[in-house]
Coordinates of C-alpha atoms and ligand atoms in Angstrom, one line a residue:
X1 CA 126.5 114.3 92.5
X2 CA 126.2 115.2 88.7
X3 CA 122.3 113.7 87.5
X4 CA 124.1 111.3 85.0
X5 CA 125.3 109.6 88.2
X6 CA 122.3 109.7 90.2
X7 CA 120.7 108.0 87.2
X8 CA 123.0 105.2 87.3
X9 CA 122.7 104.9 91.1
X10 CA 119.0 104.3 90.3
X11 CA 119.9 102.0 87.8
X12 CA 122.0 99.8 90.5
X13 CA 119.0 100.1 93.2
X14 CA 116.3 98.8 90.7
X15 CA 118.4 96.0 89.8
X16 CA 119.3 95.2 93.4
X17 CA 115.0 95.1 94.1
X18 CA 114.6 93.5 90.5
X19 CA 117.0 90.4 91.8
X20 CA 115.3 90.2 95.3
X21 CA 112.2 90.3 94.0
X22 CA 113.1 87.2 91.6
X23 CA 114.5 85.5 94.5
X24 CA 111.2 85.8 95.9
X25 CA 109.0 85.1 93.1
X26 CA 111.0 81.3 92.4
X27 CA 110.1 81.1 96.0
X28 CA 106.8 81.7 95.5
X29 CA 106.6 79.4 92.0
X30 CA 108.5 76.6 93.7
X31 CA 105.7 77.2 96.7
X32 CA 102.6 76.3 93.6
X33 CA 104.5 73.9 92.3
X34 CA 107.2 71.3 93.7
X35 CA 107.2 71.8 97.6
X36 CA 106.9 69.2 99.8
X37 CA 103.4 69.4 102.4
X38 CA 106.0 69.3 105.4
X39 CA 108.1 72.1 104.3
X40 CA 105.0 74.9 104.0
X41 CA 105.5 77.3 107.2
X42 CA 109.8 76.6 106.6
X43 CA 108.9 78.7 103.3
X44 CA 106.5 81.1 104.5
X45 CA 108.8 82.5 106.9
X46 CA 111.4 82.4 104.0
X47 CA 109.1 84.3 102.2
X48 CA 108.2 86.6 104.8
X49 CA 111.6 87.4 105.8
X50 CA 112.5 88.1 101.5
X51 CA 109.5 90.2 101.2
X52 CA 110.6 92.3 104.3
X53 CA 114.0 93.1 102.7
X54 CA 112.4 94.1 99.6
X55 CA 110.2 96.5 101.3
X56 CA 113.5 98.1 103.2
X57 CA 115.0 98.8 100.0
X58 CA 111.8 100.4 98.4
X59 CA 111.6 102.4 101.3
X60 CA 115.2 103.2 101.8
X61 CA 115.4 107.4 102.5
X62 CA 117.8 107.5 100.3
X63 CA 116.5 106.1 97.0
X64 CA 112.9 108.0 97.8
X65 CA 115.2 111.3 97.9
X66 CA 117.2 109.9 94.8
X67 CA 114.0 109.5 93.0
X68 CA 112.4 112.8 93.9
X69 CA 116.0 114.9 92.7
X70 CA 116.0 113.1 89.6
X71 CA 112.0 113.9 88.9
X72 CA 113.1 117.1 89.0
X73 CA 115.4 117.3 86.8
X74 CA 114.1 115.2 83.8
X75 CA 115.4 117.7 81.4
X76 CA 119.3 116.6 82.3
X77 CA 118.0 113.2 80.9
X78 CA 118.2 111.0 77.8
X79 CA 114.6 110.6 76.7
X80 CA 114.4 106.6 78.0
X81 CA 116.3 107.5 81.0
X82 CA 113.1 110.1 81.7
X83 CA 110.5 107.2 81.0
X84 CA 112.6 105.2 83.8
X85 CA 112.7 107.9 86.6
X86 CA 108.8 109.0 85.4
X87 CA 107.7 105.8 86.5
X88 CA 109.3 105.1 88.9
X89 CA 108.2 108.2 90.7
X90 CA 104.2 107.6 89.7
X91 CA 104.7 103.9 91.6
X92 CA 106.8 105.4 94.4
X93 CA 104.4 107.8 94.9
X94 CA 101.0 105.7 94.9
X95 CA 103.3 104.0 97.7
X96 CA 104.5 106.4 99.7
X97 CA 100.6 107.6 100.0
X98 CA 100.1 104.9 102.3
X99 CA 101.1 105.0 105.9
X100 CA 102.4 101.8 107.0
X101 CA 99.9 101.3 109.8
X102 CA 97.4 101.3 106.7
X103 CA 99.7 99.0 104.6
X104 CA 99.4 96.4 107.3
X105 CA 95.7 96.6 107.9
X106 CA 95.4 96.3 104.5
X107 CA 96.8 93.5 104.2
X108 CA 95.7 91.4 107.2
X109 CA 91.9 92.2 106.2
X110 CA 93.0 90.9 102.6
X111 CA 94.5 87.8 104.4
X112 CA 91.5 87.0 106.3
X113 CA 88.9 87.6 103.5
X114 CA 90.6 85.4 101.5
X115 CA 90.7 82.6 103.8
X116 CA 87.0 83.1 104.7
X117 CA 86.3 83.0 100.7
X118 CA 87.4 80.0 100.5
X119 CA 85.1 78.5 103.3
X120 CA 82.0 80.7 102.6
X121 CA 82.2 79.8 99.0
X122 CA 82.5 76.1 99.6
X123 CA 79.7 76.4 102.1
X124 CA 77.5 79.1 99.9
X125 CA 77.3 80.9 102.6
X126 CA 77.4 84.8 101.5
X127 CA 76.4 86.1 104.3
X128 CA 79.7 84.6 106.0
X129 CA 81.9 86.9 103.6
X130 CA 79.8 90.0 103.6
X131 CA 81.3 91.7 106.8
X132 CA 84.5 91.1 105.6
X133 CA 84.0 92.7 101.7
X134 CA 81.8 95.5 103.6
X135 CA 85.8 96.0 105.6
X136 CA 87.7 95.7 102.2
X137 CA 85.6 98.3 100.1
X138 CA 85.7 100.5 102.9
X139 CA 89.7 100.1 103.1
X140 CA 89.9 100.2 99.4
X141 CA 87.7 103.9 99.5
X142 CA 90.0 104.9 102.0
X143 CA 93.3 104.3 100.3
X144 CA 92.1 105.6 97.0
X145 CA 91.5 108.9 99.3
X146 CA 95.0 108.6 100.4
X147 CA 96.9 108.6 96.9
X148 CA 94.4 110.8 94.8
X149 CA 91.4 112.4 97.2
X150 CA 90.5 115.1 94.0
X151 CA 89.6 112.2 91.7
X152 CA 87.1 109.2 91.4
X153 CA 88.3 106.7 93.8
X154 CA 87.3 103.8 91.5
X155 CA 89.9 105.7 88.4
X156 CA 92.3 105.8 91.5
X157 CA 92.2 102.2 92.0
X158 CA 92.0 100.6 88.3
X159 CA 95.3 102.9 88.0
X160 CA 96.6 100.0 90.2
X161 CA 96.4 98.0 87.1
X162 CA 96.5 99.7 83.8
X163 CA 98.3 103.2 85.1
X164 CA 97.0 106.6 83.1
X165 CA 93.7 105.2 82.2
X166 CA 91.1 107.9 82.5
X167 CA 87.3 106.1 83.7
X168 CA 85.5 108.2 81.0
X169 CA 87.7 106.2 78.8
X170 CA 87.1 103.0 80.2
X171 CA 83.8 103.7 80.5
X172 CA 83.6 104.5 76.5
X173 CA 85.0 101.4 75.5
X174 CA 82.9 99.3 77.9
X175 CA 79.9 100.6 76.7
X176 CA 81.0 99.8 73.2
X177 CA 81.6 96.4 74.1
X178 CA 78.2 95.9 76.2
X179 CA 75.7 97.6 72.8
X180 CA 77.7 95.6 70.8
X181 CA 77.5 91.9 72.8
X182 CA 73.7 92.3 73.8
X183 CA 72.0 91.8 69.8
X184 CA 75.1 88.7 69.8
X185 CA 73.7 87.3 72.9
X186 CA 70.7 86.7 71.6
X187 CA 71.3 85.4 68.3
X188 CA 74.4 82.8 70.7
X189 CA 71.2 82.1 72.6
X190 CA 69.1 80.8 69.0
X191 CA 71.9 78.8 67.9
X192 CA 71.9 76.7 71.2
X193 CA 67.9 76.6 70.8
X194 CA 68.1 75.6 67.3
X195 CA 70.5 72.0 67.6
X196 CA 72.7 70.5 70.9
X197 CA 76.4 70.6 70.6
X198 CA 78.0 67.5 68.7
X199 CA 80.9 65.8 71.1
X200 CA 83.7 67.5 70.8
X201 CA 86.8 65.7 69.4
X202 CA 88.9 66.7 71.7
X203 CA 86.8 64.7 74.8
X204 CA 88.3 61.3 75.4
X205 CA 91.9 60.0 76.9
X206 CA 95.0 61.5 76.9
X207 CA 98.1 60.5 79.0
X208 CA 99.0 63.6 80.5
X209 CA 103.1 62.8 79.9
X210 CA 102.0 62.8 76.2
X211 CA 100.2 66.1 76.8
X212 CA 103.0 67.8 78.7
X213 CA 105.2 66.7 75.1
X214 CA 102.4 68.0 72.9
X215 CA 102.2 70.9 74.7
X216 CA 105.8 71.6 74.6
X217 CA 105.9 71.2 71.1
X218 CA 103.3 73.6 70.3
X219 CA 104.4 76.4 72.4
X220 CA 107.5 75.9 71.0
X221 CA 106.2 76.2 67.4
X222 CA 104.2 79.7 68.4
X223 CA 108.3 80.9 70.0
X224 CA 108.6 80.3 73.2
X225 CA 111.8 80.2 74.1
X226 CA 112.4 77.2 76.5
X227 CA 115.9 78.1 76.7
X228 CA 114.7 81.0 78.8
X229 CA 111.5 79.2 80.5
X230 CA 109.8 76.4 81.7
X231 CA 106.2 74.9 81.8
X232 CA 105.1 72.6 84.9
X233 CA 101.6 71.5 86.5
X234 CA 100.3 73.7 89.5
X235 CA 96.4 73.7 90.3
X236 CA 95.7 76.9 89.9
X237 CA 98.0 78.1 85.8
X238 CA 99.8 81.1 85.9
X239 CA 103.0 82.3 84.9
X240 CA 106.1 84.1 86.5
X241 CA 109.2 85.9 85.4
X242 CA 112.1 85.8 87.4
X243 CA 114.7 87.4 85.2
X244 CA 115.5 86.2 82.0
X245 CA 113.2 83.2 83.1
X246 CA 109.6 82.8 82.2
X247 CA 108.1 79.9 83.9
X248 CA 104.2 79.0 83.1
X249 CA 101.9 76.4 84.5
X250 CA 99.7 74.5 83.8
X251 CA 96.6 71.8 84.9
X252 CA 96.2 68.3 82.8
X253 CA 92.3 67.5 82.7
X254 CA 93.4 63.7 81.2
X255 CA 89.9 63.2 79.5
X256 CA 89.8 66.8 78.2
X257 CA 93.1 67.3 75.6
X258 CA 91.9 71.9 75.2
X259 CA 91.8 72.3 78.9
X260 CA 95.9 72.0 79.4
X261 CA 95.9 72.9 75.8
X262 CA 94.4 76.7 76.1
X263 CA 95.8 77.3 79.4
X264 CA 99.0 76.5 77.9
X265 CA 98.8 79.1 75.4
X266 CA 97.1 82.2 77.2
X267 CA 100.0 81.9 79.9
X268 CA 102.7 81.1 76.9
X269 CA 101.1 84.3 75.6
X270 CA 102.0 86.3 78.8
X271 CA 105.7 84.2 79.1
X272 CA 106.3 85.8 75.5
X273 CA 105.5 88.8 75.9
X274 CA 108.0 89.3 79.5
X275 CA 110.7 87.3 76.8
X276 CA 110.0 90.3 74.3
X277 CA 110.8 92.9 76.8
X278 CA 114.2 95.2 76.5
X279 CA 116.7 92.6 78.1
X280 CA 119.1 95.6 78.6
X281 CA 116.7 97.1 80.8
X282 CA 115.7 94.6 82.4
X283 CA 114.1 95.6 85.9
X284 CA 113.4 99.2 84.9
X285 CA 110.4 100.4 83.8
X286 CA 111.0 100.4 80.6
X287 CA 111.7 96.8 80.5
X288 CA 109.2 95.7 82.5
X289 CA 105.3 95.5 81.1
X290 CA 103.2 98.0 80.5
X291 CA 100.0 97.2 81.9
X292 CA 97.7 94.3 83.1
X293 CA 95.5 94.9 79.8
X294 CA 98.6 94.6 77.3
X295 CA 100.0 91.9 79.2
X296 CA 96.5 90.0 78.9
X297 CA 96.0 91.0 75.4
X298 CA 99.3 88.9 74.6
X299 CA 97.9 86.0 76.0
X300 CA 94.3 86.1 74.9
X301 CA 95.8 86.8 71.0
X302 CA 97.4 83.4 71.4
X303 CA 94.4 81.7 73.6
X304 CA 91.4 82.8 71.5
X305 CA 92.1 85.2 68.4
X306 CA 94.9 82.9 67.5
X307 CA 94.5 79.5 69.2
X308 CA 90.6 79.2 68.1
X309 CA 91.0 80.1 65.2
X310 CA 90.3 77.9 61.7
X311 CA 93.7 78.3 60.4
X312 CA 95.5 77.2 63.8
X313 CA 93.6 74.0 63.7
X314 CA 94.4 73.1 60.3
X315 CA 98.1 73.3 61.3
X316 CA 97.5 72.1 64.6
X317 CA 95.0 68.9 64.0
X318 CA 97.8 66.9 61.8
X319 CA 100.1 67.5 64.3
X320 CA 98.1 66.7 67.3
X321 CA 96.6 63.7 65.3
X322 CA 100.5 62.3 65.1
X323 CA 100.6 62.6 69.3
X324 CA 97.3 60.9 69.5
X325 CA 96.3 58.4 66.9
X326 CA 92.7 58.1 69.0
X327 CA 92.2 61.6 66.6
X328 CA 92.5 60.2 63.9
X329 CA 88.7 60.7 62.9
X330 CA 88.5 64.3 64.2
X331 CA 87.8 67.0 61.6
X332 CA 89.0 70.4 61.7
X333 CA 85.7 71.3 61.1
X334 CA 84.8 69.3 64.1
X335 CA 87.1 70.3 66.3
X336 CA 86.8 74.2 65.6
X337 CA 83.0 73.9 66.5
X338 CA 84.1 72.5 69.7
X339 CA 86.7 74.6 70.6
X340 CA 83.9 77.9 69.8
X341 CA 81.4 76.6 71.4
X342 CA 79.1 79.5 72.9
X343 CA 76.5 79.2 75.3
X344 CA 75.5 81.6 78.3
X345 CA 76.4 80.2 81.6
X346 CA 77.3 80.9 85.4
X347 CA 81.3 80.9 85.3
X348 CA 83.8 83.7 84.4
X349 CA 86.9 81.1 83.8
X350 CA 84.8 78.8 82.2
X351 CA 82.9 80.8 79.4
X352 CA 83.2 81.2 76.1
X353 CA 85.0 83.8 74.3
X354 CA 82.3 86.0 73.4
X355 CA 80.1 85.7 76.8
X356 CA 83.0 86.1 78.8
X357 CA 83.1 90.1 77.8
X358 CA 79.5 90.5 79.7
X359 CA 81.0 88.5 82.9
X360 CA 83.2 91.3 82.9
X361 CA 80.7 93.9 82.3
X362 CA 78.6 92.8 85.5
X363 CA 81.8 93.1 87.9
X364 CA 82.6 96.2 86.6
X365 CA 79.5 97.8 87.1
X366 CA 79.2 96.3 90.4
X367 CA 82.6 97.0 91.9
X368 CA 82.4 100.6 90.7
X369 CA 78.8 101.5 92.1
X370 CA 80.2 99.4 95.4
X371 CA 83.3 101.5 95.5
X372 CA 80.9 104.5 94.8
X373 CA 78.8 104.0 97.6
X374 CA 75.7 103.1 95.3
X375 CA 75.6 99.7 96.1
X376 CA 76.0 98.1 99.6
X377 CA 77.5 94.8 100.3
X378 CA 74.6 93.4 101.7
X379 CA 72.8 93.9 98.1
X380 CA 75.3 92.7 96.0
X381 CA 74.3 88.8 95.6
X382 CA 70.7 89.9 94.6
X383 CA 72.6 93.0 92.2
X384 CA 74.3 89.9 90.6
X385 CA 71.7 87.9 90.4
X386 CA 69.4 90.6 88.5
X387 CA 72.9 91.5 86.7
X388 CA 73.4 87.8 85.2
X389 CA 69.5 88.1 84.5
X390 CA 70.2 91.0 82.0
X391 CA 73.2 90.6 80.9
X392 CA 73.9 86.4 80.0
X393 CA 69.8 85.7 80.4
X394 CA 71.1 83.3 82.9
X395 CA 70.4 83.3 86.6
X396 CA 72.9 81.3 89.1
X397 CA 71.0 78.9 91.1
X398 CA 73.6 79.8 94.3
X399 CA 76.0 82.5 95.2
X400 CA 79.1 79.5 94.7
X401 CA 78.0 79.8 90.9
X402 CA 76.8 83.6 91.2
X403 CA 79.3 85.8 93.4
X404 CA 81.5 84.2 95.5
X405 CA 82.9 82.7 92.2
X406 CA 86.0 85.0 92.1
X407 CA 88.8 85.6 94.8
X408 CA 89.0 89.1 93.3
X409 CA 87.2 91.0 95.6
X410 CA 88.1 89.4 98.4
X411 CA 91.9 89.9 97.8
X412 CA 90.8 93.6 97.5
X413 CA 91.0 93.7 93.9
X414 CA 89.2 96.4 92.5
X415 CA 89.5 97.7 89.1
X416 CA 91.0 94.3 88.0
X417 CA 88.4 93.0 86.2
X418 CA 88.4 95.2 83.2
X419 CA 91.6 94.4 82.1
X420 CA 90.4 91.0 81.4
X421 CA 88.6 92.9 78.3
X422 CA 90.8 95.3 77.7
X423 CA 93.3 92.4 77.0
X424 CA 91.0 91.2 74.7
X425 CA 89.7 94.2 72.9
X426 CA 93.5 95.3 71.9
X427 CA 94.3 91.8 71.3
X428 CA 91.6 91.9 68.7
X429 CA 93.0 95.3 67.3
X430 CA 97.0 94.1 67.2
X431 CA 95.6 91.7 64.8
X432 CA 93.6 93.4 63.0
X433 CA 96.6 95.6 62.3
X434 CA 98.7 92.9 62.1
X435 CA 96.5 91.4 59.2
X436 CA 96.7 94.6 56.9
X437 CA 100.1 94.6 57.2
X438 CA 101.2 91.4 57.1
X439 CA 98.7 89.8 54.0
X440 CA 96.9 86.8 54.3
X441 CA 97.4 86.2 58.5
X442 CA 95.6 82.6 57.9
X443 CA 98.0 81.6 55.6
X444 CA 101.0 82.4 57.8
X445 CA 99.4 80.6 61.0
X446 CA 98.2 78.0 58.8
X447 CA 102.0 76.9 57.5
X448 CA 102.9 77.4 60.6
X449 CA 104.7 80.7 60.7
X450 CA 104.0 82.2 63.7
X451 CA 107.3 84.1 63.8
X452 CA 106.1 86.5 61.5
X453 CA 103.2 87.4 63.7
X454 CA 105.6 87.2 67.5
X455 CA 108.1 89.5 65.4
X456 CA 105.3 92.0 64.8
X457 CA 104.0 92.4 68.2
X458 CA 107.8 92.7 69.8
X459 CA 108.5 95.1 67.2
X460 CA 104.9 97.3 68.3
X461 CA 103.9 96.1 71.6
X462 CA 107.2 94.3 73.5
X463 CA 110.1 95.9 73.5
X464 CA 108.6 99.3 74.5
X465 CA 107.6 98.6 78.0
X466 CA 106.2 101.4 79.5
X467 CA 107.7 103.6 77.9
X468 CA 104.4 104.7 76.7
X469 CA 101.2 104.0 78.3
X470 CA 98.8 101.5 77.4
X471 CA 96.5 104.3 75.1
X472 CA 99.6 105.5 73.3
X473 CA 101.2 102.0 72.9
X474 CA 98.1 100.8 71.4
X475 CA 97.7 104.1 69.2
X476 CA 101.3 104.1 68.2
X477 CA 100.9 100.0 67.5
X478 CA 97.7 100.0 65.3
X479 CA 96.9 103.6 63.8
X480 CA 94.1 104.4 66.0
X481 CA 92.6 105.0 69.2
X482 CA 91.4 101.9 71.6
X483 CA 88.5 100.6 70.7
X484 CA 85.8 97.6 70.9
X485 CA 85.2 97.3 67.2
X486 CA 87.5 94.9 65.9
X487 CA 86.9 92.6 69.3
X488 CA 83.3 93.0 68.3
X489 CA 83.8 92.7 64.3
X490 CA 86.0 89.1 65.3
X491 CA 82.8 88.0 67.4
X492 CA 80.2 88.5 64.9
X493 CA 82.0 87.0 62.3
X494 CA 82.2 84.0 65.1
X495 CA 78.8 84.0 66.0
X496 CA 77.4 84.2 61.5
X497 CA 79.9 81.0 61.0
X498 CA 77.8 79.5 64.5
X499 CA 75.2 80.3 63.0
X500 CA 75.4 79.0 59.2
X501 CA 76.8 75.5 60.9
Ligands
ZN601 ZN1 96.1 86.1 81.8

C-alpha cells in the first residue's frame, strides 16, 4: 500500500476510536449528571464493556504496525499529515511501554486508593492512606522506568500531561514564580492585617433557575457556542467533549451568586477552547488539544485574568443587576474587591488567584522529591505541614485541610499539578500579547466585545492543536519564550490596587 493510503487508513481508525471514545465519555457525563441511583452498576458494566472495545482497537496489531511504517516514512507526508502520525506514535509508544499485567495493577491500586481517600480523608485518618500512596509512587517509579529508564522519572511522568516539556524547564519557570510570589505574600498578608474584608455583594439569595439563565447569558456573551454545547449541574464541575459537543458543569451555591458564576467560566473557558479546535481534524492530533497547561490557560484567562477583572464587572454588574434587582446597591468597586479577595489559607480549590500559585509550588516539590526517593510517604503530612509553613505562613490544623485535600495523588497523578500554573502563567502572557496587539483590552471587554479577544486566541492558540508543542505554541503565540513575568506583573499590579483600597 502506497503511504498516501496508509495515511488515510489511519485517518479512518482515529475516527473509529475518536467516536467510541465519545460514546463513552456522554456515558460517563450522563453518569455525573442525570442518572438515576438505581441504574449505577447497569452503567458501569456499560462503561466497562465501551472502554474494553476502545482498548482493542488501540491495540489492534495492525494499526500499531500501520503507525510504526508510517513513522518511518514522514518524509512521503504533507507537513500536517507528519504532525498527526508524530503524535500518534509518541502516545502509542508511552502505551505500548506498559505490559498489560502492569496496566491492570495499575489501575486496581488507583481504584482502591481512591476509594480509601475518600474514607481516610473524611475520617483524617492519614495514616489509613499511607500504604496505599507508598504502593502508587512505587507503581508510578516503575512505569516511568518502563517508557523512559535514561531520564528523570518525574520529567517521564509530567510528559503524561504537558508532552515535550523538559523539568529544567519547568523547573525555571517555577522558581520564577515561587521568588516572585514570596515578597507578594507578605505584603497579601499586611493588607488582611491592616482592615477585615467588607461583605461581598455577591453574598445573599439567588434562585438557582435564575442563575442557570444568568449564567447562560454570560457565557454566551464571552462565545460559547450553545449550539455546539450544554451546561448542567453535577457536584463535582467539569467539562467534556464528545465531538462537536462541549458540555460543562456546574454547582449552584444559592446564597453565593460567584461560586456557579466562576466555575461557569473557567470550564466555559476549556468548552471554547475544544470549540476552537480544527473541526476538519477532528479526532487527530492536530485537532485535538495540545496540552493540559494550554487547555487550563484557556479557562483560567476567562476565570481570573478575564472574569476578575475591573473592566468585566463594569459590563457585567448592569447586567447582572437586571437578573437580580437585590444588586441593585452593589458597586463595581464593591464587587471587584470581593471577587479579589486574597488571604492565605488551607485549600487549593478554594484560594485566591495569587495564593493559589504557592499551593502548587508545595505539591510539586513534594511529588517530585517523593517520586525521587527523597521523601517517603510516611513523612509527607509533616513535609506539608512545614511546606504550608513557608510557603502560605499558614499551618493546617488537620491532614483533611493539609494533605489529603486532593484526589490527585491518590488517582496516581503525578506531574499534574503544575499545569494548574502553567495554565495560568501562559494565560497571563496570551494577554499580555493580546493587549499590545489589540489596544485598549479594557475597553473591548468593557463594551462587551469579547469576540475580538476569542478570535485572537483561535487564531494563536486553537486551531493549531498539537501541531506544535506547548513551548513553541506559546512562543509562536506571544513573541517570546514561557515565562512567569507577566502572571507575576498581573499579580502585583493586583496586590498595589489591594493595597491602595
Ligand atoms: Zn480547568
Amino acid at each position: 500500500m502506497s503511504t498516501q493510503n496508509n495515511y488515510t487508513t489511519l485517518v479512518r481508525h482515529l475516527q473509529r476510536c475518536r467516536d467510541i471514545a465519545g460514546a463513552l465519555r456522554l456515558l460517563e457525563w450522563d453518569q455525573e449528571t442525570y442518572l438515576p441511583d438505581g441504574a449505577v452498576e447497569s452503567r458501569a458494566s456499560q462503561i466497562g464493556a465501551l472502554s474494553e472495545v476502545l482498548h482493542e482497537q488501540h491495540t489492534a496489531p495492525h494499526f500499531l504496525d500501520l503507525v510504526d511504517e508510517l513513522a518511518e516514512r514522514l518524509g512521503e507526508l504533507s507537513f500536517e499529515q507528519a504532525v498527526d502520525v508524530r503524535e500518534t506514535k509518541w502516545q502509542l509508544d508511552r502505551e505500548r511501554a506498559l505490559d498489560a499485567a502492569l496496566v491492570r495493577e495499575r489501575s486496581e491500586q488507583r481504584a482502591t486508593a481512591r476509594s480509601v481517600w475518600i474514607k481516610a480523608r473524611r475520617d483524617d485518618n492519614f495514616a489509613a492512606l499511607a500504604p496505599h500512596l507508598e504502593k502508587i509512587v512505587a507503581m508510578e517509579r516503575r512505569v516511568a522506568a518502563a517508557i523512559d529508564a535514561t531520564r528523570d522519572p518525574y520529567e517521564v511522568l509530567l510528559e503524561a500531561y504537558e508532552p515535550g516539556l523538559r523539568l529544567d524547564r519547568l523547573e525555571t519557570v517555577l522558581g520564577e514564580v515561587r521568588a516572585g510570589l514570596q515578597p507578594l505574600v507578605a505584603r497579601i498578608r499586611a493588607v488582611n492585617e491592616r482592615a477585615p474584608w467588607p461583605a461581598s455583594p455577591l453574598l445573599g439569595d439567588f434562585a438557582e433557575d435564575k442563575q442557570l439563565a444568568f449564567n447562560r447569558q454570560v457565557l454566551t456573551a464571552i462565545g460559547f457556542d450553545f449550539a455546539n454545547g450544554r451546561i448542567d449541574a453535577s457536584a463535582h464541575p467539569f467539562s467534556t467533549t464528545i465531538g462537536s459537543d462541549s458540555r460543562l458543569t456546574t454547582r449552584y451555591d444559592r446564597s453565593d451568586l460567584g461560586y456557579a458564576l466562576y466555575s461557569s467560566l473557567h470550564e466555559a473557558g476549556h468548552g471554547m477552547y475544544e470549540q476552537g479546535l480544527d473541526p476538519q481534524a477532528r479526532g487527530l492530533p492536530r485537532g485535538s488539544a495540545c496540552s493540559l497547561g494550554v487547555h487550563e490557560s484557556q479557562s483560567r484567562l476567562w476565570e481570573n485574568q478575564i472574569g476578575r477583572s475591573r473592566a468585566f464587572w463594569d459590563y457585567l454588574l448592569p447586567v447582572a443587576k437586571q437578573a437580580f434587582p437585590a444588586l441593585a446597591p452593589a458597586s463595581v468597586d464593591a464587587v471587584c474587591l470581593a471577587v479579589n479577595r486574597m488571604e492565605p489559607s488551607f485549600i487549593r480549590t478554594e484560594s485566591d488567584e495569587a495564593t493559589y500559585n504557592l499551593h502548587i509550588l508545595l505539591r510539586f516539590e513534594l511529588e517530585r522529591a517523593l517520586i525521587g526517593g527523597d521523601l517517603h510517604v510516611g513523612d509527607l503530612a509533616q513535609a506539608w505541614r512545614e511546606k504550608m509553613r513557608d510557603l502560605l505562613g499558614v499551618v493546617p490544623p488537620d491532614d483533611r485541610q493539609g494533605v489529603l485535600q486532593d484526589v490527585h495523588w491518590s488517582a496516581g497523578e503525578f506531574g499534574y499539578f503544575p499545569t494548574y500554573t502553567l495554565g495560568n502563567l501562559y494565560a497571563a502572557q496570551l494577554l499580555e500579547t493580546a493587549a499590545t496587539e489589540l489596544g485598549d483590552i479594557d475597553a473591548v471587554v468593557r463594551a462587551g466585545e469579547f469576540s475580538v479577544l476569542l478570535c485572537w486566541m483561535r487564531d494563536r492558540i486553537h486551531r493549531w492543536g498539537q501541531t506544535w508543542r506547548a513551548a513553541e505554541l506559546i512562543e509562536r503565540a506571544t513573541g517570546s519564550a514561557a515565562s512567569a513575568a507577566p502572571l507575576l506583573r498581573h499579580l502585583e499590579r493586583k496586590v498595589e490596587w489591594l493595597e491602595q483600597r
